[in-house]
Short mmCIF file of C-alpha atoms in Angstrom, two decimals:
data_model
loop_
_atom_site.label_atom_id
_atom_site.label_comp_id
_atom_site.label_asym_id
_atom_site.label_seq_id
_atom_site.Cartn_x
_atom_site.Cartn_y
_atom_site.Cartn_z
CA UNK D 1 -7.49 9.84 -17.99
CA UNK D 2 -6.63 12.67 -15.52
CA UNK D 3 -3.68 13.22 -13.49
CA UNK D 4 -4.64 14.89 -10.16
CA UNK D 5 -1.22 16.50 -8.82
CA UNK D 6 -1.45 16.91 -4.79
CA UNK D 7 0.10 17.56 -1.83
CA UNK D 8 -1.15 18.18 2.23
CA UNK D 9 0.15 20.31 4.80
CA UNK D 10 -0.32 18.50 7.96
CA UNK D 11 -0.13 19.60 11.33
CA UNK D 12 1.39 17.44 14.87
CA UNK D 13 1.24 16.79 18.48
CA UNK D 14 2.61 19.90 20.49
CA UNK D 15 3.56 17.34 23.28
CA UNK D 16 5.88 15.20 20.91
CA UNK D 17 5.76 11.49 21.02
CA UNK D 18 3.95 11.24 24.20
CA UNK D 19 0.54 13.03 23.12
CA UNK D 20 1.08 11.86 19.38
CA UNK D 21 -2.00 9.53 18.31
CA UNK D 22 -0.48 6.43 16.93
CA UNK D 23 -3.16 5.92 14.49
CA UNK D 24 -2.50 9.81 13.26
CA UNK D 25 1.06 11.44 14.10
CA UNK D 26 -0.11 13.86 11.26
CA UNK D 27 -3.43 15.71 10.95
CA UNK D 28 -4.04 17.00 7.40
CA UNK D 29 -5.15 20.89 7.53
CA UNK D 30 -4.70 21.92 4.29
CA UNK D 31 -5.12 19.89 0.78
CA UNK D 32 -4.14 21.58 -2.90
CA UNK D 33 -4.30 19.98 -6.67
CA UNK D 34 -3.56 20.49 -10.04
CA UNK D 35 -5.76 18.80 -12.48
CA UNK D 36 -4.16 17.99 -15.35
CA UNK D 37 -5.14 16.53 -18.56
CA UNK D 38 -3.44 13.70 -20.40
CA UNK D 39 -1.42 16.01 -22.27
CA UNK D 40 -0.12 17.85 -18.79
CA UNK D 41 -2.59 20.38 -19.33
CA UNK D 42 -3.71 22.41 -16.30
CA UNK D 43 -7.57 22.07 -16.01
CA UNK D 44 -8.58 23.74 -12.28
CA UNK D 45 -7.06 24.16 -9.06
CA UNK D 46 -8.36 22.77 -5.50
CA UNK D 47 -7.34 24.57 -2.12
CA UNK D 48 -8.96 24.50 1.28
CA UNK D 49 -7.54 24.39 4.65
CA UNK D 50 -9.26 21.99 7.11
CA UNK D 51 -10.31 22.91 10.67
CA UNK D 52 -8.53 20.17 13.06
CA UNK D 53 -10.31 17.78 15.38
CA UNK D 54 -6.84 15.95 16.50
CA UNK D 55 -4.15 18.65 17.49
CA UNK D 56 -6.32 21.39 17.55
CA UNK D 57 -3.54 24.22 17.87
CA UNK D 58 -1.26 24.74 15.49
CA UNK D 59 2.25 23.93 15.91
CA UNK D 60 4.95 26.79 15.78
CA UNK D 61 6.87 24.98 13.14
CA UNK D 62 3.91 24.39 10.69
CA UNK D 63 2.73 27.96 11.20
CA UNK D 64 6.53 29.22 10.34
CA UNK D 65 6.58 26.58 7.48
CA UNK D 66 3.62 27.08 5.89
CA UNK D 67 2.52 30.39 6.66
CA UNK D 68 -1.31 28.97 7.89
CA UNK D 69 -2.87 30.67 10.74
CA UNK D 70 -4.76 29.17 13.60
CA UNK D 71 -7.31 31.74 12.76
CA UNK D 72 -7.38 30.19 9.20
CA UNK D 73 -7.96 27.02 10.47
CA UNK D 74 -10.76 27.60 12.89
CA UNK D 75 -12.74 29.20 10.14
CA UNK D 76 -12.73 26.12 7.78
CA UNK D 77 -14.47 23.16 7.48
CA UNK D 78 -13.86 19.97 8.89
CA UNK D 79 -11.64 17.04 7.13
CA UNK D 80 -14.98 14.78 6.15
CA UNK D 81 -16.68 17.76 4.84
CA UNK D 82 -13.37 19.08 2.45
CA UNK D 83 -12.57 15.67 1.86
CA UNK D 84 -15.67 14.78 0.26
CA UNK D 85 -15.42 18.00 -1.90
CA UNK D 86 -11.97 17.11 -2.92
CA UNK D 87 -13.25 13.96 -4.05
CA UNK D 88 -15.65 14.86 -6.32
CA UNK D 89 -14.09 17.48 -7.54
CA UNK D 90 -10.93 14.68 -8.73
CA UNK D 91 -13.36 12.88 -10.92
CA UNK D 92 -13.63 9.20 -11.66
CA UNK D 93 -10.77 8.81 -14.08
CA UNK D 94 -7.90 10.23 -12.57
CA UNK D 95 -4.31 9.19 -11.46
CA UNK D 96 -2.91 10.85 -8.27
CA UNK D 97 0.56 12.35 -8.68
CA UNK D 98 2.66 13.49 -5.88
CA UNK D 99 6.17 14.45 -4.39
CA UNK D 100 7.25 11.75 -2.50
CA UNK D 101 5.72 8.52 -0.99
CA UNK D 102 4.36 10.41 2.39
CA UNK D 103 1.16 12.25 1.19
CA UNK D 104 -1.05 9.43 0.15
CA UNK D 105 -0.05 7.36 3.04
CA UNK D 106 -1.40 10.34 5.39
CA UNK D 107 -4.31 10.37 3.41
CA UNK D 108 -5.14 7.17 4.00
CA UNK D 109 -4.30 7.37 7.37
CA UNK D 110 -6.90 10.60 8.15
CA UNK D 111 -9.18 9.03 5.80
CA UNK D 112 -9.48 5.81 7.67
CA UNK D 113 -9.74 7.74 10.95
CA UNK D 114 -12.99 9.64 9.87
CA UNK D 115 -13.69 5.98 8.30
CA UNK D 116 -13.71 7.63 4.56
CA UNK D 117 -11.76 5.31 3.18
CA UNK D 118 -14.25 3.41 1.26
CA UNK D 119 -13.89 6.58 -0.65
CA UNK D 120 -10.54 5.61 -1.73
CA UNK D 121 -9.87 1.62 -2.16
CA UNK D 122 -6.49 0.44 -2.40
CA UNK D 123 -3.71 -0.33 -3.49
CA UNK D 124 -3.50 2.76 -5.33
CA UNK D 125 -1.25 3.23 -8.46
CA UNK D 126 0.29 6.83 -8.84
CA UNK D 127 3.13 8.47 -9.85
CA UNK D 128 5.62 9.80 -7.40
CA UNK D 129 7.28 13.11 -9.04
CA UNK D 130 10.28 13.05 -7.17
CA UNK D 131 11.10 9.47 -7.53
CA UNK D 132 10.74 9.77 -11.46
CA UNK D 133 12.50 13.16 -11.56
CA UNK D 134 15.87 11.30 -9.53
CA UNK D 135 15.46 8.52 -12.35
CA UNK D 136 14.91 9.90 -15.56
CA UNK D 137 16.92 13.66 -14.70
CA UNK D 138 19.33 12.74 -12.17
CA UNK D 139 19.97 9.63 -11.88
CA UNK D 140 22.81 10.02 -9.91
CA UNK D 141 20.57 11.82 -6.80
CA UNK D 142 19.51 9.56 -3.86
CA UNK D 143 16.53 11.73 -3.42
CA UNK D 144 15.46 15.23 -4.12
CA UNK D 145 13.37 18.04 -2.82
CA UNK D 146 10.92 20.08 -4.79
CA UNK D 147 12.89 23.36 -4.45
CA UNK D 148 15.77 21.16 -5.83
CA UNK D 149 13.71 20.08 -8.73
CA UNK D 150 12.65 23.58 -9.71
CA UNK D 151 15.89 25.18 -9.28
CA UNK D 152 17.65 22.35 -11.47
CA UNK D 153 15.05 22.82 -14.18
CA UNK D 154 15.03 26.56 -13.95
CA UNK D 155 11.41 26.88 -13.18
CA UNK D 156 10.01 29.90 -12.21
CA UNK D 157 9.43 30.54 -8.49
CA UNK D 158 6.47 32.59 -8.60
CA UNK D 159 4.76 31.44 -5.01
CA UNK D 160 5.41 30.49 -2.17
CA UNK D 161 6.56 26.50 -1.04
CA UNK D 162 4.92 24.86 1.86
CA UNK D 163 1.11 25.92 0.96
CA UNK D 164 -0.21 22.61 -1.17
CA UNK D 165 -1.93 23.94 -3.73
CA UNK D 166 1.58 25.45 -4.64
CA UNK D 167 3.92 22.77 -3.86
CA UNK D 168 1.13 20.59 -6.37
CA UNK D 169 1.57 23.43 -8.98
CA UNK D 170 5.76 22.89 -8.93
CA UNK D 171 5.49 19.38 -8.98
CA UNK D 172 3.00 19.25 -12.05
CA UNK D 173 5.81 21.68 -13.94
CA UNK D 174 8.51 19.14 -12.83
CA UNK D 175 6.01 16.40 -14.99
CA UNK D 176 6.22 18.52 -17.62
CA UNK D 177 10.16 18.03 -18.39
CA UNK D 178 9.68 14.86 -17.79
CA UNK D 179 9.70 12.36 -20.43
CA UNK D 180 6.09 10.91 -19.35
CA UNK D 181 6.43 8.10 -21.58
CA UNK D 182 9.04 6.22 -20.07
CA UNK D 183 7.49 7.63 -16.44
CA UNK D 184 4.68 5.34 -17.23
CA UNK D 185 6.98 2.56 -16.90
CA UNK D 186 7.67 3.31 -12.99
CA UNK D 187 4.76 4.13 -11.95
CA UNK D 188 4.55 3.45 -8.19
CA UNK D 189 2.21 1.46 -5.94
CA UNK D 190 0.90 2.38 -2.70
CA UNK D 191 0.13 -0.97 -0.43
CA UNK D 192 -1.15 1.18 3.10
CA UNK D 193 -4.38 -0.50 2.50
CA UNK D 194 -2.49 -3.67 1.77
CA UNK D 195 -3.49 -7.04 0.34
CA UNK D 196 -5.78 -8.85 2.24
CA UNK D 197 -6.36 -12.76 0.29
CA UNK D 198 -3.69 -14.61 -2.26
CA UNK D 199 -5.44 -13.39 -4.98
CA UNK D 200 -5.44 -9.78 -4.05
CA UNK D 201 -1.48 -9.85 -3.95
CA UNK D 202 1.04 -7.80 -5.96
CA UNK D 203 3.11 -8.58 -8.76
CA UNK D 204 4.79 -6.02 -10.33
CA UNK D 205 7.69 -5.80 -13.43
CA UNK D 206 9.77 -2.66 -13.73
CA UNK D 207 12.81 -2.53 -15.96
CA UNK D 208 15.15 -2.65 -13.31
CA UNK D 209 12.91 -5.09 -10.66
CA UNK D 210 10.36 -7.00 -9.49
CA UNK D 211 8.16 -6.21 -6.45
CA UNK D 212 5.69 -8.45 -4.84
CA UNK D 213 3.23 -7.24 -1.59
CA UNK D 214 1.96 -10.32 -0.35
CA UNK D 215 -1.16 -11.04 2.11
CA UNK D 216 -1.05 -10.50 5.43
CA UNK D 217 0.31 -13.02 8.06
CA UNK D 218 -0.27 -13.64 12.12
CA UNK D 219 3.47 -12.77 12.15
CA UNK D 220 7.14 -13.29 10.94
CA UNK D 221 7.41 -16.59 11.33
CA UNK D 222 4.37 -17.46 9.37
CA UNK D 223 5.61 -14.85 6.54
CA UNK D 224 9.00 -16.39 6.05
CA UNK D 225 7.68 -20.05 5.84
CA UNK D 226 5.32 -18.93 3.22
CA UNK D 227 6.10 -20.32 -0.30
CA UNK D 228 5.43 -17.87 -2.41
CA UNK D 229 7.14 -15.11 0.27
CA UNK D 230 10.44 -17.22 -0.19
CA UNK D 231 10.10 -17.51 -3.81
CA UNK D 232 13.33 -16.65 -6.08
CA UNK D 233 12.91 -16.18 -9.86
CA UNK D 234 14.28 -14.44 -12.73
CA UNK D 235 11.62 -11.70 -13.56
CA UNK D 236 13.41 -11.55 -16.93
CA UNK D 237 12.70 -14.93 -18.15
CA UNK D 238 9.84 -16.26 -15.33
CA UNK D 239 12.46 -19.41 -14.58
CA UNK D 240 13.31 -20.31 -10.97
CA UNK D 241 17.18 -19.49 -10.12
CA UNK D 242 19.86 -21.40 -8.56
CA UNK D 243 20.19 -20.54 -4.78
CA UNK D 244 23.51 -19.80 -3.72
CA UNK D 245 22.79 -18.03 -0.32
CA UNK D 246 19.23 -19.06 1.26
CA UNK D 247 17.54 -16.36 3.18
CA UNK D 248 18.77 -14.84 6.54
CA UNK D 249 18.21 -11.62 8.19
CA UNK D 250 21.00 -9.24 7.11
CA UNK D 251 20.97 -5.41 7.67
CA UNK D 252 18.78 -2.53 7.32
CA UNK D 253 16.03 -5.55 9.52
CA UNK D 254 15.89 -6.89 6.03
CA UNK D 255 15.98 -10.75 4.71
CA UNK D 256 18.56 -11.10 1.66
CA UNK D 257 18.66 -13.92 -0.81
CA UNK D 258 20.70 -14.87 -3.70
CA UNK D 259 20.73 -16.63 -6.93
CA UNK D 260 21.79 -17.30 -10.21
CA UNK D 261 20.16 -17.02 -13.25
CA UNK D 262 22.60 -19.11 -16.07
CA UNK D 263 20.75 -16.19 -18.72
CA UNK D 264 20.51 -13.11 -16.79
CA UNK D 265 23.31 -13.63 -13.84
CA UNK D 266 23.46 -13.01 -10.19
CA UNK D 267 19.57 -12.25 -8.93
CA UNK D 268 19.25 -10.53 -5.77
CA UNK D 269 16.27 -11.00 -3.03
CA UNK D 270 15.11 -8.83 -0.60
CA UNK D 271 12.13 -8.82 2.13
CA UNK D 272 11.49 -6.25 4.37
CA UNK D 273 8.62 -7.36 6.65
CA UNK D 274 6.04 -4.83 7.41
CA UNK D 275 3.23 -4.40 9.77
CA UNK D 276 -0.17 -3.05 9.50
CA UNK D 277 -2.16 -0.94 11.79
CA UNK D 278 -3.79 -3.86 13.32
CA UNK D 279 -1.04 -5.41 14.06
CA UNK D 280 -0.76 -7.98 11.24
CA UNK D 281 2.34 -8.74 8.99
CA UNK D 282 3.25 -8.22 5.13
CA UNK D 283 5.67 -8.83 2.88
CA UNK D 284 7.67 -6.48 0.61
CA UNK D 285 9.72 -8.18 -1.30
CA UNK D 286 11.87 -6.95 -4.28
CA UNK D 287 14.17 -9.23 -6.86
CA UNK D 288 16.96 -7.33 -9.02
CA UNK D 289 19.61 -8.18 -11.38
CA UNK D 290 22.81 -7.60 -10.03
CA UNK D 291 26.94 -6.99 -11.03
CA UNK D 292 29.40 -9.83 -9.52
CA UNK D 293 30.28 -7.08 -7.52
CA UNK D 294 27.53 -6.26 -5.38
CA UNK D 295 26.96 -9.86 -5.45
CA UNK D 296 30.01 -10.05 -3.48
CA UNK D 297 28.91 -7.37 -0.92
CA UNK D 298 25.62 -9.96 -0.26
CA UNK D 299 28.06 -12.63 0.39
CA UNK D 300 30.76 -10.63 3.03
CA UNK D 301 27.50 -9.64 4.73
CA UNK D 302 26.14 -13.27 5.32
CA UNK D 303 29.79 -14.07 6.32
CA UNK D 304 30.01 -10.93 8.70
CA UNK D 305 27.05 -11.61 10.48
CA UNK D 306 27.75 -15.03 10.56
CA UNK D 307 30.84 -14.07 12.04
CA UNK D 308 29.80 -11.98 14.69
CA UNK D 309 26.85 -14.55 15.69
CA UNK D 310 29.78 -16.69 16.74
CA UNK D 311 31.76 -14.62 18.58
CA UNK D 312 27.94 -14.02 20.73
CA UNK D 313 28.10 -17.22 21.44
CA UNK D 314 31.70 -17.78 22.66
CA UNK D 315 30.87 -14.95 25.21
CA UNK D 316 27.92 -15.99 26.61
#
């Protein structure tokens, strides 16, 4: 098995949110990869720019950013064309890799546009650099950027950031301080083309917690009545938990639950409801192991919003 290390350069509406296209705020013009080997070995490169359809002219802050010319971009080929080359040239046994959670998301997006994306069936498993580089390096990070990464590791800065085939080449030498290994354990998963049927759903383990995508919904209400959706258990032993708080809408437009495990303690849910392009709904829903403490916070924030619910109603 390959890894395939990549990362886009994508261009945007020079009107703002008025002319954007809903279906793609961001047009990919440029794609770069590393192919790597199973041992992190660097096996070829892939870079071509991609002559845009959507926002034809190139906005002043991607030119600036990247460098890219419109000239550059007039003389390539269109996205179907380079997209079908960058397919083949990945391979059939291949993981992507990438920094961040955007890229393959805007993939999909452009893909399903030029409808390509039988070329790419999902959910797809990769590996999102930064996300493993903030857990296994510094933990204590929120997030990261690349030239974060590289500086921290004392990597060489030989090119240039902002063109993809190099940004793919920094993020393949942050995998290689990584301790891949225990990277294989949080791998990520990415649900744009999301479940469609109960049996297509998502169940996943980490270490830390457990994730479930469900199938979509008509909408919320349907979601939240759903069984499995509401679901609390400990993903350390597989046994249902004692509910202390039943769901409600907290903050962040997220639904927190909580239990108790009488093995593994206080068990935290969370759903954050999601919607797809067409309109339909999904669940996210993740399920941790938590301190007394923030335990605690889950409480004072069913009691605050309780709270101010009442006071809504005494003024109305």
């Amino acid at each position: 098995m390959n890894y395939v290390v990549v990362d886009f350069e994508w261009n945007q509406s020079m009107g703002g949110r008025d002319a954007m296209r809903k279906r793609v705020p961001f047009e990919i013009i440029e794609i770069g990869a590393v192919l790597l080997d199973e041992d992190l070995n660097e096996i070829d490169r892939f870079s071509q720019t991609v002559r845009p359809k959507i926002y034809r002219k190139l906005h002043r802050i991607t030119k600036e950013l990247t460098g890219i010319t419109q000239e550059e971009l007039d003389a390539s080929d269109p996205f179907s064309y380079v997209l079908v080359d960058f397919m083949l040239w990945c391979g059939n046994d291949f993981t992507f890799c990438t920094w961040g959670n955007t890229d393959l998301i805007e993939l999909q997006r452009n893909m399903k546009y030029y409808h390509l994306d039988d070329l790419l069936p999902g959910p797809i498993k990769y590996y999102n650099v930064q996300k493993l580089f903030r857990e296994l390096v510094m933990p204590q990070q929120r997030s990261a950027a690349l030239e974060t990464a590289i500086e921290y590791l004392g990597i060489p800065e030989n090119e240039n950031f902002h063109r993809a085939v190099n940004d793919a080449a920094y993020t393949a030498a942050v995998m290689r301080h990584l301790d891949m290994e225990a990277a294989s354990r949080l791998f990520s998963v990415d649900y744009y083309q999301n479940p469609k049927s109960r049996a297509q759903e998502i169940h996943i383990t980490y270490d830390k917690y457990y994730k479930f995508i469900s199938k979509e919904f008509s909408g919320r209400e349907e979601a939240l009545a759903d069984r499995e959706v509401r679901a609390l258990r400990c993903y350390k032993c597989d046994n249902d938990v004692k509910i202390k708080i039943r769901w409600f809408s907290g903050k962040s437009h997220a639904y927190y639950c909580l239990g108790y495990c009488p093995v593994h303690g206080w068990i935290r849910g969370k759903i954050r409801i999601k919607k797809t392009d067409e309109n339909r709904t999904y669940v996210v829903k993740t399920v941790r192991i938590i301190e007394e403490e923030r335990a605690q916070k889950i409480r004072h924030m069913k009691e605050e919003i309780a709270d101010k619910r009442r006071e809504r109603r005494h003024t109305e």
